[in-house]
mmCIF file of C-alpha atoms in Angstrom:
data_model
loop_
_atom_site.group_PDB
_atom_site.id
_atom_site.type_symbol
_atom_site.label_atom_id
_atom_site.label_comp_id
_atom_site.label_asym_id
_atom_site.label_seq_id
_atom_site.Cartn_x
_atom_site.Cartn_y
_atom_site.Cartn_z
ATOM 1 C CA UNK A 1015 -145.093 85.303 130.193
ATOM 2 C CA UNK A 1016 -142.385 83.635 128.086
ATOM 3 C CA UNK A 1017 -138.702 84.513 128.304
ATOM 4 C CA UNK A 1018 -135.498 82.681 127.481
ATOM 5 C CA UNK A 1019 -131.718 82.486 127.773
ATOM 6 C CA UNK A 1020 -131.069 84.513 130.909
ATOM 7 C CA UNK A 1021 -127.525 83.050 131.091
ATOM 8 C CA UNK A 1022 -126.647 83.972 134.662
ATOM 9 C CA UNK A 1023 -122.869 84.161 134.681
ATOM 10 C CA UNK A 1024 -120.789 81.623 136.601
ATOM 11 C CA UNK A 1025 -117.501 81.626 138.467
ATOM 12 C CA UNK A 1026 -115.351 80.657 135.470
ATOM 13 C CA UNK A 1027 -116.242 83.192 132.770
ATOM 14 C CA UNK A 1028 -118.312 85.684 134.750
ATOM 15 C CA UNK A 1029 -116.598 88.977 135.569
ATOM 16 C CA UNK A 1030 -117.942 90.602 138.744
ATOM 17 C CA UNK A 1031 -118.688 93.912 137.011
ATOM 18 C CA UNK A 1032 -120.561 92.138 134.199
ATOM 19 C CA UNK A 1033 -122.600 90.206 136.776
ATOM 20 C CA UNK A 1034 -123.344 93.341 138.761
ATOM 21 C CA UNK A 1035 -124.523 95.350 135.740
ATOM 22 C CA UNK A 1036 -126.376 92.792 133.587
ATOM 23 C CA UNK A 1037 -127.965 90.861 136.434
ATOM 24 C CA UNK A 1038 -129.168 94.043 138.119
ATOM 25 C CA UNK A 1039 -130.740 95.034 134.786
ATOM 26 C CA UNK A 1040 -132.440 91.641 134.424
ATOM 27 C CA UNK A 1041 -133.702 91.695 137.988
ATOM 28 C CA UNK A 1042 -135.235 95.150 137.604
ATOM 29 C CA UNK A 1043 -136.718 94.245 134.214
ATOM 30 C CA UNK A 1044 -138.306 91.038 135.531
ATOM 31 C CA UNK A 1045 -139.675 92.640 138.684
ATOM 32 C CA UNK A 1046 -141.168 95.436 136.590
ATOM 33 C CA UNK A 1047 -142.661 92.931 134.129
ATOM 34 C CA UNK A 1048 -144.439 91.215 137.026
ATOM 35 C CA UNK A 1049 -146.634 94.318 137.253
ATOM 36 C CA UNK A 1050 -148.412 92.788 134.241
ATOM 37 C CA UNK A 1051 -149.569 90.061 136.676
ATOM 38 C CA UNK A 1052 -148.937 86.918 134.603
ATOM 39 C CA UNK A 1053 -150.529 83.686 135.839
ATOM 40 C CA UNK A 1054 -147.509 81.655 134.752
ATOM 41 C CA UNK A 1055 -143.947 82.581 133.775
ATOM 42 C CA UNK A 1056 -142.131 80.113 131.503
ATOM 43 C CA UNK A 1057 -138.341 80.356 131.098
ATOM 44 C CA UNK A 1058 -137.310 78.419 127.995
ATOM 45 C CA UNK A 1059 -133.883 77.163 129.057
ATOM 46 C CA UNK A 1060 -130.296 78.324 129.525
ATOM 47 C CA UNK A 1061 -131.080 79.850 132.873
ATOM 48 C CA UNK A 1062 -127.389 79.579 133.734
ATOM 49 C CA UNK A 1063 -124.337 80.133 131.595
ATOM 50 C CA UNK A 1064 -122.096 77.539 133.267
ATOM 51 C CA UNK A 1065 -124.502 74.910 134.592
ATOM 52 C CA UNK A 1066 -122.786 72.370 132.370
ATOM 53 C CA UNK A 1067 -119.482 72.963 134.229
ATOM 54 C CA UNK A 1068 -120.565 74.094 137.699
ATOM 55 C CA UNK A 1069 -119.304 72.329 140.769
ATOM 56 C CA UNK A 1070 -121.678 71.932 143.706
ATOM 57 C CA UNK A 1071 -120.800 75.185 145.494
ATOM 58 C CA UNK A 1072 -120.821 77.265 142.301
ATOM 59 C CA UNK A 1073 -124.163 75.715 141.326
ATOM 60 C CA UNK A 1074 -125.626 76.570 144.754
ATOM 61 C CA UNK A 1075 -124.392 80.171 144.432
ATOM 62 C CA UNK A 1076 -125.903 80.501 140.948
ATOM 63 C CA UNK A 1077 -129.233 79.082 142.137
ATOM 64 C CA UNK A 1078 -129.296 81.514 145.065
ATOM 65 C CA UNK A 1079 -128.748 84.459 142.720
ATOM 66 C CA UNK A 1080 -131.436 83.205 140.357
ATOM 67 C CA UNK A 1081 -133.979 82.864 143.161
ATOM 68 C CA UNK A 1082 -133.249 86.416 144.295
ATOM 69 C CA UNK A 1083 -133.456 87.921 140.799
ATOM 70 C CA UNK A 1084 -136.557 86.032 139.681
ATOM 71 C CA UNK A 1085 -138.508 86.111 142.932
ATOM 72 C CA UNK A 1086 -142.233 86.310 142.323
ATOM 73 C CA UNK A 1087 -145.494 86.492 144.261
ATOM 74 C CA UNK A 1088 -147.179 83.282 145.356
ATOM 75 C CA UNK A 1089 -150.034 83.759 142.877
ATOM 76 C CA UNK A 1090 -147.579 83.675 139.929
ATOM 77 C CA UNK A 1091 -146.206 80.273 138.965
ATOM 78 C CA UNK A 1092 -142.662 79.947 137.617
ATOM 79 C CA UNK A 1093 -141.904 77.035 135.272
ATOM 80 C CA UNK A 1094 -138.353 76.510 133.998
ATOM 81 C CA UNK A 1095 -137.399 74.311 131.015
ATOM 82 C CA UNK A 1096 -133.909 72.849 130.758
ATOM 83 C CA UNK A 1097 -131.351 74.100 128.210
ATOM 84 C CA UNK A 1098 -127.932 73.001 127.014
ATOM 85 C CA UNK A 1099 -126.086 75.507 129.220
ATOM 86 C CA UNK A 1100 -127.939 74.144 132.267
ATOM 87 C CA UNK A 1101 -126.910 70.501 131.837
ATOM 88 C CA UNK A 1102 -124.524 70.548 128.848
ATOM 89 C CA UNK A 1103 -124.871 69.579 125.216
ATOM 90 C CA UNK A 1104 -125.755 65.955 124.565
ATOM 91 C CA UNK A 1105 -122.171 64.731 124.888
ATOM 92 C CA UNK A 1106 -121.806 66.606 128.232
ATOM 93 C CA UNK A 1107 -125.241 65.777 129.656
ATOM 94 C CA UNK A 1108 -125.303 63.418 132.638
ATOM 95 C CA UNK A 1109 -128.013 62.043 134.884
ATOM 96 C CA UNK A 1110 -126.428 63.888 137.811
ATOM 97 C CA UNK A 1111 -126.696 67.290 136.094
ATOM 98 C CA UNK A 1112 -130.257 66.611 134.982
ATOM 99 C CA UNK A 1113 -131.354 65.465 138.458
ATOM 100 C CA UNK A 1114 -129.671 68.508 139.998
ATOM 101 C CA UNK A 1115 -131.677 70.768 137.710
ATOM 102 C CA UNK A 1116 -134.912 68.844 138.347
ATOM 103 C CA UNK A 1117 -134.463 69.125 142.114
ATOM 104 C CA UNK A 1118 -134.056 72.903 142.076
ATOM 105 C CA UNK A 1119 -136.783 73.738 139.569
ATOM 106 C CA UNK A 1120 -139.164 70.843 140.157
ATOM 107 C CA UNK A 1121 -138.812 70.183 136.446
ATOM 108 C CA UNK A 1122 -139.613 66.775 135.043
ATOM 109 C CA UNK A 1123 -138.595 66.403 131.399
ATOM 110 C CA UNK A 1124 -141.405 65.503 129.063
ATOM 111 C CA UNK A 1125 -143.917 66.810 131.594
ATOM 112 C CA UNK A 1126 -147.419 68.069 130.937
ATOM 113 C CA UNK A 1127 -148.503 71.304 132.611
ATOM 114 C CA UNK A 1128 -152.233 71.971 132.310
ATOM 115 C CA UNK A 1129 -153.567 75.347 133.391
ATOM 116 C CA UNK A 1130 -157.108 76.615 132.765
ATOM 117 C CA UNK A 1131 -157.717 73.876 130.213
ATOM 118 C CA UNK A 1132 -154.515 74.642 128.249
ATOM 119 C CA UNK A 1133 -151.987 71.819 127.762
ATOM 120 C CA UNK A 1134 -148.297 72.777 127.789
ATOM 121 C CA UNK A 1135 -145.782 70.043 126.946
ATOM 122 C CA UNK A 1136 -142.309 70.667 128.418
ATOM 123 C CA UNK A 1137 -139.589 69.045 126.305
ATOM 124 C CA UNK A 1138 -135.972 68.334 127.210
ATOM 125 C CA UNK A 1139 -134.757 69.061 123.690
ATOM 126 C CA UNK A 1140 -131.131 68.303 124.627
ATOM 127 C CA UNK A 1141 -132.177 64.645 125.002
ATOM 128 C CA UNK A 1142 -133.629 64.384 121.472
ATOM 129 C CA UNK A 1143 -130.330 63.244 119.984
ATOM 130 C CA UNK A 1144 -131.760 60.005 118.606
ATOM 131 C CA UNK A 1145 -128.695 57.911 119.447
ATOM 132 C CA UNK A 1146 -130.381 55.640 121.999
ATOM 133 C CA UNK A 1147 -128.542 56.996 125.064
ATOM 134 C CA UNK A 1148 -130.200 56.191 128.395
ATOM 135 C CA UNK A 1149 -131.532 59.716 128.983
ATOM 136 C CA UNK A 1150 -132.595 59.994 125.326
ATOM 137 C CA UNK A 1151 -134.472 56.679 125.355
ATOM 138 C CA UNK A 1152 -136.330 57.573 128.547
ATOM 139 C CA UNK A 1153 -137.210 60.990 127.120
ATOM 140 C CA UNK A 1154 -138.643 59.516 123.912
ATOM 141 C CA UNK A 1155 -140.607 56.886 125.846
ATOM 142 C CA UNK A 1156 -142.178 59.568 128.057
ATOM 143 C CA UNK A 1157 -143.028 61.719 125.042
ATOM 144 C CA UNK A 1158 -144.718 58.799 123.290
ATOM 145 C CA UNK A 1159 -146.719 58.011 126.429
ATOM 146 C CA UNK A 1160 -147.753 61.645 126.804
ATOM 147 C CA UNK A 1161 -148.641 61.839 123.120
ATOM 148 C CA UNK A 1162 -150.907 58.811 123.542
ATOM 149 C CA UNK A 1163 -152.738 60.455 126.447
ATOM 150 C CA UNK A 1164 -153.244 63.703 124.556
ATOM 151 C CA UNK A 1165 -154.381 61.983 121.368
ATOM 152 C CA UNK A 1166 -156.847 59.829 123.310
ATOM 153 C CA UNK A 1167 -158.259 62.941 124.962
ATOM 154 C CA UNK A 1168 -158.963 64.418 121.521
ATOM 155 C CA UNK A 1169 -161.255 61.507 120.660
ATOM 156 C CA UNK A 1170 -164.922 61.567 121.514
ATOM 157 C CA UNK A 1171 -165.778 59.125 124.306
ATOM 158 C CA UNK A 1172 -168.145 57.030 122.187
ATOM 159 C CA UNK A 1173 -165.612 56.753 119.365
ATOM 160 C CA UNK A 1174 -162.554 56.132 121.525
ATOM 161 C CA UNK A 1175 -160.519 53.049 120.720
ATOM 162 C CA UNK A 1176 -159.937 50.198 123.122
ATOM 163 C CA UNK A 1177 -156.386 51.511 123.736
ATOM 164 C CA UNK A 1178 -157.831 54.774 125.056
ATOM 165 C CA UNK A 1179 -160.517 53.495 127.414
ATOM 166 C CA UNK A 1180 -158.339 53.359 130.526
ATOM 167 C CA UNK A 1181 -156.183 56.364 129.694
ATOM 168 C CA UNK A 1182 -156.350 59.441 131.921
ATOM 169 C CA UNK A 1183 -158.546 62.051 130.297
ATOM 170 C CA UNK A 1184 -156.906 65.415 129.726
ATOM 171 C CA UNK A 1185 -158.526 68.698 128.638
ATOM 172 C CA UNK A 1186 -159.543 68.622 124.985
ATOM 173 C CA UNK A 1187 -157.054 71.152 123.693
ATOM 174 C CA UNK A 1188 -154.234 70.886 121.182
ATOM 175 C CA UNK A 1189 -150.980 71.186 123.130
ATOM 176 C CA UNK A 1190 -148.393 73.940 123.097
ATOM 177 C CA UNK A 1191 -144.782 72.737 122.965
ATOM 178 C CA UNK A 1192 -142.209 74.537 125.122
ATOM 179 C CA UNK A 1193 -138.545 73.672 124.561
ATOM 180 C CA UNK A 1194 -135.083 75.170 124.365
ATOM 181 C CA UNK A 1195 -133.881 74.117 120.895
ATOM 182 C CA UNK A 1196 -135.968 75.305 117.942
ATOM 183 C CA UNK A 1197 -137.338 72.773 115.496
ATOM 184 C CA UNK A 1198 -135.205 72.245 112.418
ATOM 185 C CA UNK A 1199 -134.790 75.165 110.035
ATOM 186 C CA UNK A 1200 -131.934 75.804 107.645
ATOM 187 C CA UNK A 1201 -131.021 79.241 108.990
ATOM 188 C CA UNK A 1202 -132.521 82.521 110.163
ATOM 189 C CA UNK A 1203 -132.578 83.877 106.596
ATOM 190 C CA UNK A 1204 -136.397 84.167 106.582
ATOM 191 C CA UNK A 1205 -136.604 85.776 110.022
ATOM 192 C CA UNK A 1206 -137.616 89.435 110.210
ATOM 193 C CA UNK A 1207 -138.034 92.124 112.838
ATOM 194 C CA UNK A 1208 -135.783 94.440 114.776
ATOM 195 C CA UNK A 1209 -134.810 91.667 117.193
ATOM 196 C CA UNK A 1210 -134.053 89.034 114.552
ATOM 197 C CA UNK A 1211 -130.470 87.927 113.926
ATOM 198 C CA UNK A 1212 -128.024 90.529 112.498
ATOM 199 C CA UNK A 1213 -127.851 90.556 108.659
ATOM 200 C CA UNK A 1214 -124.343 89.075 108.654
ATOM 201 C CA UNK A 1215 -125.566 86.040 110.647
ATOM 202 C CA UNK A 1216 -128.917 85.320 109.001
ATOM 203 C CA UNK A 1217 -127.600 83.193 106.145
ATOM 204 C CA UNK A 1218 -125.223 81.083 108.228
ATOM 205 C CA UNK A 1219 -126.532 77.475 108.007
ATOM 206 C CA UNK A 1220 -127.691 75.947 111.272
ATOM 207 C CA UNK A 1221 -126.093 72.754 112.498
ATOM 208 C CA UNK A 1222 -128.547 69.993 113.419
ATOM 209 C CA UNK A 1223 -128.452 68.859 117.063
ATOM 210 C CA UNK A 1224 -126.447 71.969 117.954
ATOM 211 C CA UNK A 1225 -128.245 75.092 116.733
ATOM 212 C CA UNK A 1226 -131.583 73.377 116.076
ATOM 213 C CA UNK A 1227 -133.131 69.946 116.512
ATOM 214 C CA UNK A 1228 -132.496 67.362 113.824
ATOM 215 C CA UNK A 1229 -135.022 66.993 111.036
ATOM 216 C CA UNK A 1230 -135.956 63.565 112.389
ATOM 217 C CA UNK A 1231 -136.559 64.781 115.967
ATOM 218 C CA UNK A 1232 -138.507 67.793 114.701
ATOM 219 C CA UNK A 1233 -140.783 65.625 112.586
ATOM 220 C CA UNK A 1234 -141.365 63.232 115.480
ATOM 221 C CA UNK A 1235 -142.555 66.034 117.759
ATOM 222 C CA UNK A 1236 -144.965 67.252 115.089
ATOM 223 C CA UNK A 1237 -146.267 63.716 114.432
ATOM 224 C CA UNK A 1238 -146.657 62.884 118.102
ATOM 225 C CA UNK A 1239 -148.344 66.059 119.308
ATOM 226 C CA UNK A 1240 -149.809 68.001 116.375
ATOM 227 C CA UNK A 1241 -149.170 71.189 118.393
ATOM 228 C CA UNK A 1242 -150.970 74.438 117.645
ATOM 229 C CA UNK A 1243 -148.006 76.525 118.857
ATOM 230 C CA UNK A 1244 -144.318 75.984 119.633
ATOM 231 C CA UNK A 1245 -142.163 78.335 121.708
ATOM 232 C CA UNK A 1246 -138.378 77.913 121.799
ATOM 233 C CA UNK A 1247 -135.186 79.816 122.607
ATOM 234 C CA UNK A 1248 -131.469 79.061 122.144
ATOM 235 C CA UNK A 1249 -130.634 81.297 119.155
ATOM 236 C CA UNK A 1250 -130.869 84.523 121.225
ATOM 237 C CA UNK A 1251 -132.746 86.127 118.303
ATOM 238 C CA UNK A 1252 -136.396 86.327 117.308
ATOM 239 C CA UNK A 1253 -137.959 84.298 114.539
ATOM 240 C CA UNK A 1254 -141.377 83.064 113.467
ATOM 241 C CA UNK A 1255 -141.619 79.905 111.381
ATOM 242 C CA UNK A 1256 -144.583 77.981 109.983
ATOM 243 C CA UNK A 1257 -144.055 74.226 110.020
ATOM 244 C CA UNK A 1258 -146.107 72.154 107.576
ATOM 245 C CA UNK A 1259 -147.719 75.441 106.564
ATOM 246 C CA UNK A 1260 -149.868 75.678 109.713
ATOM 247 C CA UNK A 1261 -147.904 75.170 112.968
ATOM 248 C CA UNK A 1262 -146.421 78.418 114.264
ATOM 249 C CA UNK A 1263 -143.086 78.336 116.061
ATOM 250 C CA UNK A 1264 -141.884 81.459 117.845
ATOM 251 C CA UNK A 1265 -138.225 81.690 118.849
ATOM 252 C CA UNK A 1266 -138.006 83.922 121.913
ATOM 253 C CA UNK A 1267 -134.923 86.203 122.038
ATOM 254 C CA UNK A 1268 -132.539 86.282 124.984
ATOM 255 C CA UNK A 1269 -133.688 88.192 128.065
ATOM 256 C CA UNK A 1270 -130.109 89.243 128.855
ATOM 257 C CA UNK A 1271 -128.345 92.429 127.695
ATOM 258 C CA UNK A 1272 -125.192 90.335 127.545
ATOM 259 C CA UNK A 1273 -126.565 88.504 124.500
ATOM 260 C CA UNK A 1274 -128.287 91.350 122.683
ATOM 261 C CA UNK A 1275 -128.740 95.104 122.842
ATOM 262 C CA UNK A 1276 -132.554 94.917 122.809
ATOM 263 C CA UNK A 1277 -133.819 91.996 124.928
ATOM 264 C CA UNK A 1278 -137.509 91.183 125.047
ATOM 265 C CA UNK A 1279 -140.098 88.788 126.413
ATOM 266 C CA UNK A 1280 -143.509 87.645 125.226
ATOM 267 C CA UNK A 1281 -146.860 88.002 126.935
ATOM 268 C CA UNK A 1282 -149.497 85.526 125.862
ATOM 269 C CA UNK A 1283 -153.230 85.288 126.345
ATOM 270 C CA UNK A 1284 -154.084 81.634 125.792
ATOM 271 C CA UNK A 1285 -157.355 79.722 125.871
ATOM 272 C CA UNK A 1286 -158.029 76.037 125.057
ATOM 273 C CA UNK A 1287 -158.866 77.010 121.469
ATOM 274 C CA UNK A 1288 -157.017 80.234 120.719
ATOM 275 C CA UNK A 1289 -153.973 82.309 121.580
ATOM 276 C CA UNK A 1290 -152.643 85.834 121.210
ATOM 277 C CA UNK A 1291 -148.989 86.822 121.674
ATOM 278 C CA UNK A 1292 -147.509 90.265 122.256
ATOM 279 C CA UNK A 1293 -143.794 91.078 122.396
ATOM 280 C CA UNK A 1294 -142.528 93.450 125.078
ATOM 281 C CA UNK A 1295 -139.138 95.118 124.578
ATOM 282 C CA UNK A 1296 -136.700 96.095 127.288
ATOM 283 C CA UNK A 1297 -134.703 99.340 126.922
ATOM 284 C CA UNK A 1298 -131.720 99.325 124.568
ATOM 285 C CA UNK A 1299 -128.625 98.831 126.700
ATOM 286 C CA UNK A 1300 -126.698 101.321 124.563
ATOM 287 C CA UNK A 1301 -129.326 104.001 125.264
ATOM 288 C CA UNK A 1302 -129.292 103.259 128.991
ATOM 289 C CA UNK A 1303 -125.493 103.504 128.981
ATOM 290 C CA UNK A 1304 -125.638 106.813 127.077
ATOM 291 C CA UNK A 1305 -128.134 108.242 129.563
ATOM 292 C CA UNK A 1306 -125.952 107.169 132.507
ATOM 293 C CA UNK A 1307 -122.852 108.722 130.907
ATOM 294 C CA UNK A 1308 -124.679 111.969 130.132
ATOM 295 C CA UNK A 1309 -126.101 112.129 133.664
ATOM 296 C CA UNK A 1310 -122.634 111.436 135.115
ATOM 297 C CA UNK A 1311 -121.040 114.157 132.999
ATOM 298 C CA UNK A 1312 -123.754 116.648 134.005
ATOM 299 C CA UNK A 1313 -123.257 115.756 137.675
ATOM 300 C CA UNK A 1314 -119.500 116.379 137.377
ATOM 301 C CA UNK A 1315 -120.142 119.800 135.761
ATOM 302 C CA UNK A 1316 -122.598 120.731 138.509
ATOM 303 C CA UNK A 1317 -120.193 119.632 141.244
ATOM 304 C CA UNK A 1318 -117.334 121.573 139.681
ATOM 305 C CA UNK A 1319 -119.566 124.623 139.368
ATOM 306 C CA UNK A 1320 -120.652 124.264 142.989
ATOM 307 C CA UNK A 1321 -117.098 124.131 144.344
ATOM 308 C CA UNK A 1322 -115.431 126.551 141.918
ATOM 309 C CA UNK A 1323 -117.994 129.349 141.916
ATOM 310 C CA UNK A 1324 -117.200 130.545 145.490
ATOM 311 C CA UNK A 1325 -113.504 130.748 144.554
ATOM 312 C CA UNK A 1326 -114.418 132.676 141.413
ATOM 313 C CA UNK A 1327 -116.494 135.212 143.374
ATOM 314 C CA UNK A 1328 -113.729 135.581 145.979
ATOM 315 C CA UNK A 1329 -111.147 136.279 143.263
ATOM 316 C CA UNK A 1330 -113.514 138.747 141.627
ATOM 317 C CA UNK A 1331 -113.936 140.670 144.893
ATOM 318 C CA UNK A 1332 -110.176 140.844 145.393
ATOM 319 C CA UNK A 1333 -109.728 142.262 141.908
ATOM 320 C CA UNK A 1334 -112.470 144.846 142.523
ATOM 321 C CA UNK A 1335 -110.837 145.974 145.799
ATOM 322 C CA UNK A 1336 -107.442 146.216 144.096
ATOM 323 C CA UNK A 1337 -108.891 148.465 141.374
ATOM 324 C CA UNK A 1338 -110.575 150.655 144.001
ATOM 325 C CA UNK A 1339 -107.235 151.186 145.801
#
């Protein structure tokens, strides 16, 4: 299961009523989705809305709420990728915030997760700024090292180069990249579907290193990993893009009703050589709200009828007696 941008509200901008309503909806939606019995659930960043600002106590409160909402059975694994709202944009990102996130979610940036012969590469896309900052340099170094391992594993043993002979062998499977920022694209103008961006937003140009990765960082990831599939979040809207005419990237919409009226998540069936993805929609929030309002209005009518009818019958009897006299 793949979902993204849950944006649990914090103490600064989060109104209690908004938290109560939207987070209850997300909790019920996630717990219901677990009936599909996924082996692994990947959340593609921006778990929190105010992780970039949160003080220690507020962070602990947000984590507690997350763990309650996204509780899961032991046989289902939960893997969380970091997003800009979890640790801040590049200019706000610090080692402290990153370590805090890693400690809670056992997330190591530029980590390889291999399950049933399928290689998933987890990317801290916030660190792909390309300016040589400490976190950025470490991230690139780890990605290059991981790329080397994966590329060596693709080579047949008898044809492997000297540089690959002492490298840990990984399953022979082209990797799947999981990250928060999408790879570079000009805008969402080519995106289609009922959960794509609204028409008035589709032609707004994306800003590199803010809305999407830079062209340079995007090309590096493709060169290093030659992925067969990329899954990303961040834009809150759906999109499918082919990079270099063959590499599919799927932008997963926000899972929160706060960000869109029709949230969704993706179920995937993935083998070492193939994959199949299916989108699952949550109810429209506007329809849910309409149903609640209609049910509330009907309840009020029934209550009024219940309490007023005895008075009506009593008055009717009095009138009948008066006429008889």
